[in-house]
CSV table of C-alpha atoms in Angstrom, one decimal:
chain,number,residue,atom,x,y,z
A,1,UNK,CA,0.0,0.0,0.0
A,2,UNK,CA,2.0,3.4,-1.0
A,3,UNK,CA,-0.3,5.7,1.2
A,4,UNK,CA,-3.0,5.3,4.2
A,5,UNK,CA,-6.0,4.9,3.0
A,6,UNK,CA,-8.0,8.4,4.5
A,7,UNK,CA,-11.5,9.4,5.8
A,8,UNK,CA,-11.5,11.9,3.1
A,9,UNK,CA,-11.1,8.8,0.4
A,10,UNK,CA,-13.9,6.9,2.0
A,11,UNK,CA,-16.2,10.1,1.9
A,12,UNK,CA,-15.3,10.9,-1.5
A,13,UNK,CA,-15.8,7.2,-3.2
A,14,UNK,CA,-19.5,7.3,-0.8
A,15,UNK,CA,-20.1,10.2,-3.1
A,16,UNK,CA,-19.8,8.6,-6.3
A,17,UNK,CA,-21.4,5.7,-5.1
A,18,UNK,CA,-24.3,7.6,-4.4
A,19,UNK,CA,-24.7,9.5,-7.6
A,20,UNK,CA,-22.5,7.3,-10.3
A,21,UNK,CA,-21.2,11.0,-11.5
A,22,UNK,CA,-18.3,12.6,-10.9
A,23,UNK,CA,-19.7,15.8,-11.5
A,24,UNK,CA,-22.9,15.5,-9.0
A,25,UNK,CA,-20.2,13.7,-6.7
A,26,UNK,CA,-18.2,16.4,-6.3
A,27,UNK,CA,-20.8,19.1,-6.4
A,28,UNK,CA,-22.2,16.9,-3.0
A,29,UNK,CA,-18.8,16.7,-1.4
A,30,UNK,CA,-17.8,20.3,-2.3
A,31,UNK,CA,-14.6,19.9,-4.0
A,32,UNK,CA,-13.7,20.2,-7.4
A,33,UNK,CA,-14.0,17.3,-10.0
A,34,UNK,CA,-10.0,17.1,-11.0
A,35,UNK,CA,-9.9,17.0,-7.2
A,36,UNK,CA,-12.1,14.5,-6.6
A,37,UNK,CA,-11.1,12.1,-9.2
A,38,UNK,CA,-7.3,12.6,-8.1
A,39,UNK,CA,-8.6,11.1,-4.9
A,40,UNK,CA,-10.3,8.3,-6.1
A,41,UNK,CA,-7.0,7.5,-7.9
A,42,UNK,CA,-5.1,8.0,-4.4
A,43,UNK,CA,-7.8,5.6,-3.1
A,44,UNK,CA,-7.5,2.7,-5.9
A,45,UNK,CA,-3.4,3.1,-6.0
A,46,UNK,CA,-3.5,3.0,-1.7
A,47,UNK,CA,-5.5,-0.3,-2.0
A,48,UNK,CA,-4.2,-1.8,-5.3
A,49,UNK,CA,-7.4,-2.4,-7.0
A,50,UNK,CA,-9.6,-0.2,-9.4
A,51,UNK,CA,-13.1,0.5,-7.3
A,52,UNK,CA,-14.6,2.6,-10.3
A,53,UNK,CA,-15.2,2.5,-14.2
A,54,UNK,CA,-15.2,5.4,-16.4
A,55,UNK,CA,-16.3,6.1,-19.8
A,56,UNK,CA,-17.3,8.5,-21.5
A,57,UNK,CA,-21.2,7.7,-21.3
A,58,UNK,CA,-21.2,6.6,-17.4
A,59,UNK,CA,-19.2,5.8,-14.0
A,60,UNK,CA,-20.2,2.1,-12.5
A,61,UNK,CA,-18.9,1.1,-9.6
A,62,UNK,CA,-16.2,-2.5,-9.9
A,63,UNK,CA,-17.9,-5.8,-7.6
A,64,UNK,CA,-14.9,-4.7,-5.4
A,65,UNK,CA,-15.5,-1.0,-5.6
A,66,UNK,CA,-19.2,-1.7,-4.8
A,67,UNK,CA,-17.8,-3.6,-1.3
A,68,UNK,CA,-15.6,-1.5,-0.3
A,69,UNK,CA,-17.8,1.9,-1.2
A,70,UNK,CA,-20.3,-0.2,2.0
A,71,UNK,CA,-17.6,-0.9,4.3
A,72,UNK,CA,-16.7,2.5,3.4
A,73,UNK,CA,-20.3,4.0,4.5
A,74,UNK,CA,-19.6,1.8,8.0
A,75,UNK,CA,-16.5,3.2,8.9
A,76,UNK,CA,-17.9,6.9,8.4
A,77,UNK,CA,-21.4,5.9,10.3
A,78,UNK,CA,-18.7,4.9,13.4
A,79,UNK,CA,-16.9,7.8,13.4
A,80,UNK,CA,-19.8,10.0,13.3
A,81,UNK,CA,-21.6,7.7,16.1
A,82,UNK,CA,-17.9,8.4,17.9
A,83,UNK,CA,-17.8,11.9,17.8
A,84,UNK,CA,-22.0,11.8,18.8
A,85,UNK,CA,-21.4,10.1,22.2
A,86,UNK,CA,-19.0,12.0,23.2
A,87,UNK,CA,-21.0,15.3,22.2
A,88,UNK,CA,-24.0,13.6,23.7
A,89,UNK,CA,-22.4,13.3,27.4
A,90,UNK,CA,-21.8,17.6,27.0
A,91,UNK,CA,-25.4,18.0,26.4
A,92,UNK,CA,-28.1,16.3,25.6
A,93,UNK,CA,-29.8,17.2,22.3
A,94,UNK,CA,-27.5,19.8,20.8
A,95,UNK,CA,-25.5,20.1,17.6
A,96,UNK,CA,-26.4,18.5,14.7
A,97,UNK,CA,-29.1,16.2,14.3
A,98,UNK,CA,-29.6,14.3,10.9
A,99,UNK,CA,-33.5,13.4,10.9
A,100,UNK,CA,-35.3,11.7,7.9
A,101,UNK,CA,-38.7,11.9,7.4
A,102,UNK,CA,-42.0,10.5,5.2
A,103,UNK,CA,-43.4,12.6,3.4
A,104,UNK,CA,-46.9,11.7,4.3
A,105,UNK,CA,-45.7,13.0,8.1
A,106,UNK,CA,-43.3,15.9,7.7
A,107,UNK,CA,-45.0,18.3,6.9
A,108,UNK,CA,-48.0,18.5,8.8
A,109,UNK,CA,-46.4,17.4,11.8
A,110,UNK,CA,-43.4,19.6,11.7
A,111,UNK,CA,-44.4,23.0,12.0
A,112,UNK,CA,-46.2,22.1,14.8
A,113,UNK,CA,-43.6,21.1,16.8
A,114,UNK,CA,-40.4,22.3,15.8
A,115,UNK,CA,-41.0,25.9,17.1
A,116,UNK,CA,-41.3,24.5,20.5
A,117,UNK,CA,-38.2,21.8,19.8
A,118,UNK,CA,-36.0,24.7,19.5
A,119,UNK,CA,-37.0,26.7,22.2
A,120,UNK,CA,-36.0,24.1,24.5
A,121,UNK,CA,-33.2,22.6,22.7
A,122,UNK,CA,-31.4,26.0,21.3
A,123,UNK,CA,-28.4,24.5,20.7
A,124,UNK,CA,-30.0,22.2,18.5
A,125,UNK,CA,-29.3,22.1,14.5
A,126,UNK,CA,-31.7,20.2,12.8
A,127,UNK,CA,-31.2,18.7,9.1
A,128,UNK,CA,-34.4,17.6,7.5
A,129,UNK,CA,-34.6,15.1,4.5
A,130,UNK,CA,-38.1,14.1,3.4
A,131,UNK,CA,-38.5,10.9,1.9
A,132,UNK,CA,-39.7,7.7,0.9
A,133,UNK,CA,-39.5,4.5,3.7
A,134,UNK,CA,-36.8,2.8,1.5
A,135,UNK,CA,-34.4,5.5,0.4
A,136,UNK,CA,-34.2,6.8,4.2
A,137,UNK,CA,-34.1,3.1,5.5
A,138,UNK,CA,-30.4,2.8,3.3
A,139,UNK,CA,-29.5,6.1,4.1
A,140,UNK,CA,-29.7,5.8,8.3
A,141,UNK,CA,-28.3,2.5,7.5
A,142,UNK,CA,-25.4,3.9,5.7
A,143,UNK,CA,-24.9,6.8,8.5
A,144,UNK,CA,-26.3,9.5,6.4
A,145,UNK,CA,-28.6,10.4,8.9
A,146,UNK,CA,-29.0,10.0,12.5
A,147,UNK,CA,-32.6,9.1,13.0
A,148,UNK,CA,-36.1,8.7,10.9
A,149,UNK,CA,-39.3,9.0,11.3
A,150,UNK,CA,-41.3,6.4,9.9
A,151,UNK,CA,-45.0,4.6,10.1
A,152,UNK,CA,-44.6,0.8,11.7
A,153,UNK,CA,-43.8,-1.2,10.9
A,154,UNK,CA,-39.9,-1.6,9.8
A,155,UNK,CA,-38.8,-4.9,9.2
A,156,UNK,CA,-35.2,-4.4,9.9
A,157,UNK,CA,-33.5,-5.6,13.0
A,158,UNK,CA,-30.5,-3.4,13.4
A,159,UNK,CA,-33.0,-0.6,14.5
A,160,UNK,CA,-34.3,0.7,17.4
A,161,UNK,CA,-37.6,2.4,17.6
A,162,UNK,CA,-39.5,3.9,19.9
A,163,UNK,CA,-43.4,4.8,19.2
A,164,UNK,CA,-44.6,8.5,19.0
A,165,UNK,CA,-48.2,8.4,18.2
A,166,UNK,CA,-51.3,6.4,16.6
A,167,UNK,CA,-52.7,8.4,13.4
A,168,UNK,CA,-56.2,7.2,12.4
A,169,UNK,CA,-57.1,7.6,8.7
A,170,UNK,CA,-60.0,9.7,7.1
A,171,UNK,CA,-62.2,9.5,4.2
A,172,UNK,CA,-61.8,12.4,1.6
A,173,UNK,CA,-64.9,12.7,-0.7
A,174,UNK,CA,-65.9,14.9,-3.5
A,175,UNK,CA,-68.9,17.3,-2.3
A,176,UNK,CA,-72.3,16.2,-2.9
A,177,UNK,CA,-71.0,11.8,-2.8
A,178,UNK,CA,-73.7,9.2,-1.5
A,179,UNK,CA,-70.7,8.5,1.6
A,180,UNK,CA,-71.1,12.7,2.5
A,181,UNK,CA,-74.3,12.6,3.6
A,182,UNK,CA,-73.2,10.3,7.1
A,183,UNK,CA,-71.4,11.8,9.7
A,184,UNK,CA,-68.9,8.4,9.9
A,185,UNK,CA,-68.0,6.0,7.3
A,186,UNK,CA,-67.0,2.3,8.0
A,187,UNK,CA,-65.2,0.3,5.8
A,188,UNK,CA,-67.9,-1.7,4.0
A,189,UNK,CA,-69.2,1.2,2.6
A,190,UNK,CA,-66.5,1.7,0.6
A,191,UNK,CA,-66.9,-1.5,-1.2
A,192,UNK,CA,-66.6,-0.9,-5.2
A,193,UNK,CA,-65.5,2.9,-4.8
A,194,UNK,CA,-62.6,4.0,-6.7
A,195,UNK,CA,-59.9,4.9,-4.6
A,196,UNK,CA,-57.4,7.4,-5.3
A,197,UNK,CA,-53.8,6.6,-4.2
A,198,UNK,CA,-50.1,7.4,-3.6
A,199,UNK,CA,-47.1,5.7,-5.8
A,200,UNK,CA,-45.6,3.2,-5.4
A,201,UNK,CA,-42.7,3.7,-2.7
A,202,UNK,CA,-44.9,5.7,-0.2
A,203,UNK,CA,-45.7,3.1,2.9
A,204,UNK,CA,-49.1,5.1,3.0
A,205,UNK,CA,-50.4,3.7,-0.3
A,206,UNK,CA,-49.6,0.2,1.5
A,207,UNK,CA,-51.5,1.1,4.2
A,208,UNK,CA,-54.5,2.2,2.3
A,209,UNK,CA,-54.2,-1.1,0.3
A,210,UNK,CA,-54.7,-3.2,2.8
A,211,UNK,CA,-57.8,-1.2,3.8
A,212,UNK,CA,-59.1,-0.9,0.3
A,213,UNK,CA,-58.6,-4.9,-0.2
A,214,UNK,CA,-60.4,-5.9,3.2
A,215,UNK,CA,-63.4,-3.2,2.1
A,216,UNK,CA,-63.4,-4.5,-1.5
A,217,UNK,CA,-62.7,-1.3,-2.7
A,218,UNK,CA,-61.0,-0.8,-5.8
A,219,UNK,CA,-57.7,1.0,-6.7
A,220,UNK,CA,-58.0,3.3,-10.0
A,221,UNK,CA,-54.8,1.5,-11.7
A,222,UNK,CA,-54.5,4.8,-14.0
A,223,UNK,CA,-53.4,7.2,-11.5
A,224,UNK,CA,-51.1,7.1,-8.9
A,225,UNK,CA,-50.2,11.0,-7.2
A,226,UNK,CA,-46.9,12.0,-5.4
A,227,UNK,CA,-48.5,13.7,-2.7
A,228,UNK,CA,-51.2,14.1,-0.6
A,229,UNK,CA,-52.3,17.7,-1.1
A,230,UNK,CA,-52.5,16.0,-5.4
A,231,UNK,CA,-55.0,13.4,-4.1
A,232,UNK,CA,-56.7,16.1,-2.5
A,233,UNK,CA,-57.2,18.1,-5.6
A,234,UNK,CA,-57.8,14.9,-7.5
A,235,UNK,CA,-61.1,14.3,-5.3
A,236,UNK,CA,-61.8,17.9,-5.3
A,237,UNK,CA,-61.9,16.9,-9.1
A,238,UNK,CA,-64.7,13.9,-8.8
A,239,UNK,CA,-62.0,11.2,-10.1
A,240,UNK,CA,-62.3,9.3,-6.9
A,241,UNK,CA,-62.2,9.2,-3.3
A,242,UNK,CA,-59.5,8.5,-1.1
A,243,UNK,CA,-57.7,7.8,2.2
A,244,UNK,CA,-55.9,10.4,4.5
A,245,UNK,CA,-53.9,10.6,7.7
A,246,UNK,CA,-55.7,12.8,10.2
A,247,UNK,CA,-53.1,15.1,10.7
A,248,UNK,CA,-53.2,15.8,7.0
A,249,UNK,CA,-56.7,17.7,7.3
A,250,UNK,CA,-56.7,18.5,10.6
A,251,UNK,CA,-57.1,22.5,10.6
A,252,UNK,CA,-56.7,22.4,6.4
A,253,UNK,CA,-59.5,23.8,4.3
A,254,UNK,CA,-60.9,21.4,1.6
A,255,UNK,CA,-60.1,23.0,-2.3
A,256,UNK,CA,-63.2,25.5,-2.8
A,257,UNK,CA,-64.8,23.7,-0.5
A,258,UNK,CA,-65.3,20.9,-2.8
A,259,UNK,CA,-63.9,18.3,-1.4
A,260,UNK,CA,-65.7,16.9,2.8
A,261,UNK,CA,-63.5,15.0,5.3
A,262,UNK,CA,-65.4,11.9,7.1
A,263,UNK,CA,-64.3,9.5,9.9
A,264,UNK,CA,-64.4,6.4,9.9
A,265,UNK,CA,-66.4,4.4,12.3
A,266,UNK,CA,-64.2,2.6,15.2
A,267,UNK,CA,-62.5,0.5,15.1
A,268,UNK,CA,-61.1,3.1,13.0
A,269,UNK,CA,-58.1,2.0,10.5
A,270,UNK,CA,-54.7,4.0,11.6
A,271,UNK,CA,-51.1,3.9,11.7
A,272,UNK,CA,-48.4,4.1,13.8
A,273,UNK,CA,-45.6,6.4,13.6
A,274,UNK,CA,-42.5,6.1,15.6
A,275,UNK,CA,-38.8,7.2,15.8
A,276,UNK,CA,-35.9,5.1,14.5
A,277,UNK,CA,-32.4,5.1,14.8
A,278,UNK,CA,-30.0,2.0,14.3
A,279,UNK,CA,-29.6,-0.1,17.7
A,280,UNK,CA,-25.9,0.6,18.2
A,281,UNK,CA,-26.1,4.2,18.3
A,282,UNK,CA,-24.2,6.7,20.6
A,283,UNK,CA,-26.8,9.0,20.8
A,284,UNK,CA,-29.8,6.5,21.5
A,285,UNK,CA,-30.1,7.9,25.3
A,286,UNK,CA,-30.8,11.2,23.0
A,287,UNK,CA,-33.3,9.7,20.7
A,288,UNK,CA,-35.5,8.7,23.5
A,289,UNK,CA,-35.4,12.1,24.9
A,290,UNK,CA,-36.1,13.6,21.3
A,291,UNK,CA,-39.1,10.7,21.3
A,292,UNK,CA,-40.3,12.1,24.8
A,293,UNK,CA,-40.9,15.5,23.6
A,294,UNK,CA,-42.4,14.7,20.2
A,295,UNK,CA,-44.7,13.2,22.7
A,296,UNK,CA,-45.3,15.9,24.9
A,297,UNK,CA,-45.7,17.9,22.0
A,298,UNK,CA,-48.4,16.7,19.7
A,299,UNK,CA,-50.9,18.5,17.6
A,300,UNK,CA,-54.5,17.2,17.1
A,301,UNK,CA,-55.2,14.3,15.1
A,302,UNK,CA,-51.4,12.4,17.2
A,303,UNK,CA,-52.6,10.2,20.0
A,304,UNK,CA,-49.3,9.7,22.0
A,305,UNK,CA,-48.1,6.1,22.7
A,306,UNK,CA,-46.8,5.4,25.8
């Protein structure tokens, strides 16, 4: 090996690993392209191996390159855990904070909370990343965050999770439909309705699935949205109904008033939504007390676990 193999090299080949483009990779690590492919090189001479292919059309990653960019993601995750516990024993709940969140959560629960989050915690930074269950599952796997937070449950048993609160779900109809006239809707009588739902990736669609199947509803195969306020307006619209979280219309005015908001009968379908973080952690003893407050802290439409 003709030089140690550095931190910086690990972060760098992470980088390309991610986006398979030197010039996205280096924009992401904030270094120049020459730069960064000079390291890669240092990288591949220091461990006698070539970990990436280049042409002119694309970058791929070698079988080696591809095992070593995952060790790679590791050995960062441990350092940053090191450098969190001993942060963590100064004060609780201060620096920076990496938290990944669904989309079908953050943002109607955030701006409820976070004002009050950091009022108490002021030394707090808080990086958000919104996204969907899988592509936030790798990345607190791979150390790119700290902690998710994520509707139950997650099959994956190098996590930790600790429950925040029960959501139950809601029935969004266009005005003026046969299921607006009752003041709660159970799930038989959505048998044969069309129902409107997310994309693939979103656990929510998932959810509302498995609703839809036991009611012997029907999912409109033509359209899938990316969001929930586009389902809204897709009722609003008289293309279907569909299924929302509570905390999703709670205080939110329906699109011209065409579109009314009915509960279900209990038991009423829900979801649970908890805080995760992987089971070795440094900062767990943190991630409980962020999971406290969240708890403390909850808008209408959150009933608190615990």
């Amino acid at each position: 090996m003709s030089q140690a193999v550095t931190l910086k090299h690990l972060r760098y080949l992470v980088a390309v690993a991610d986006t398979l483009h030197f010039g996205r990779a280096a924009d992401a690590a904030n270094i120049s392209q020459p730069s960064l492919s000079a390291q890669i090189q240092q990288l591949e001479e220091a461990l006698g191996t070539q970990l990436v292919e280049r042409t002119k059309r694309r970058v791929m990653l070698t079988p080696i390159g591809t095992e070593v960019a995952e060790r790679a993601r590791r050995i960062l995750a441990e350092v940053r855990d090191l450098a969190d516990s001993v942060q963590g024993v100064a004060a609780p709940l201060a620096g920076d904070l990496r938290l990944g969140v669904i989309p079908t959560v953050g943002p109607y629960l955030l701006p409820r909370v976070l004002p009050s989050l950091r009022r108490t915690y002021p030394d707090l930074r808080l990086y958000l990343r919104e996204d969907q269950t899988g592509r936030l599952v790798e990345r607190l796997k791979g150390g790119d965050l700290d902690t998710l937070m994520l509707a139950m449950p997650v099959a994956e048993p190098s996590f930790e999770a600790e429950p925040l609160f029960d959501e139950t779900f809601v029935v969004a109809l266009p005005a003026g439909h046969r299921l607006a006239a009752r003041n709660q809707v159970s799930e038989s009588d959505l048998a044969d309705e069309q129902v409107l739902l997310l994309e693939d990736g979103h656990c929510f669609r998932d959810q509302a699935l498995a609703v839809c199947g036991h009611a012997r509803a029907r999912d409109r195969e033509s359209f899938a949205a990316t969001s929930l306020d586009t389902l809204r307006e897709m009722v609003a619209s008289r293309i279907g109904i569909t299924l929302l979280p509570a905390l999703s219309v709670t205080g939110a005015s329906a699109p011209n008033g065409s579109v009314e908001i009915r509960p279900f009968a209990p038991p009423c379908p829900s979801r649970r939504i908890a805080l995760v973080w992987r089971r070795e952690a440094a900062r767990s003893r943190e991630f409980r007390e962020l999971a406290q407050f969240l708890r403390d802290n909850l808008p209408l439409g959150a009933q608190p676990v615990g």
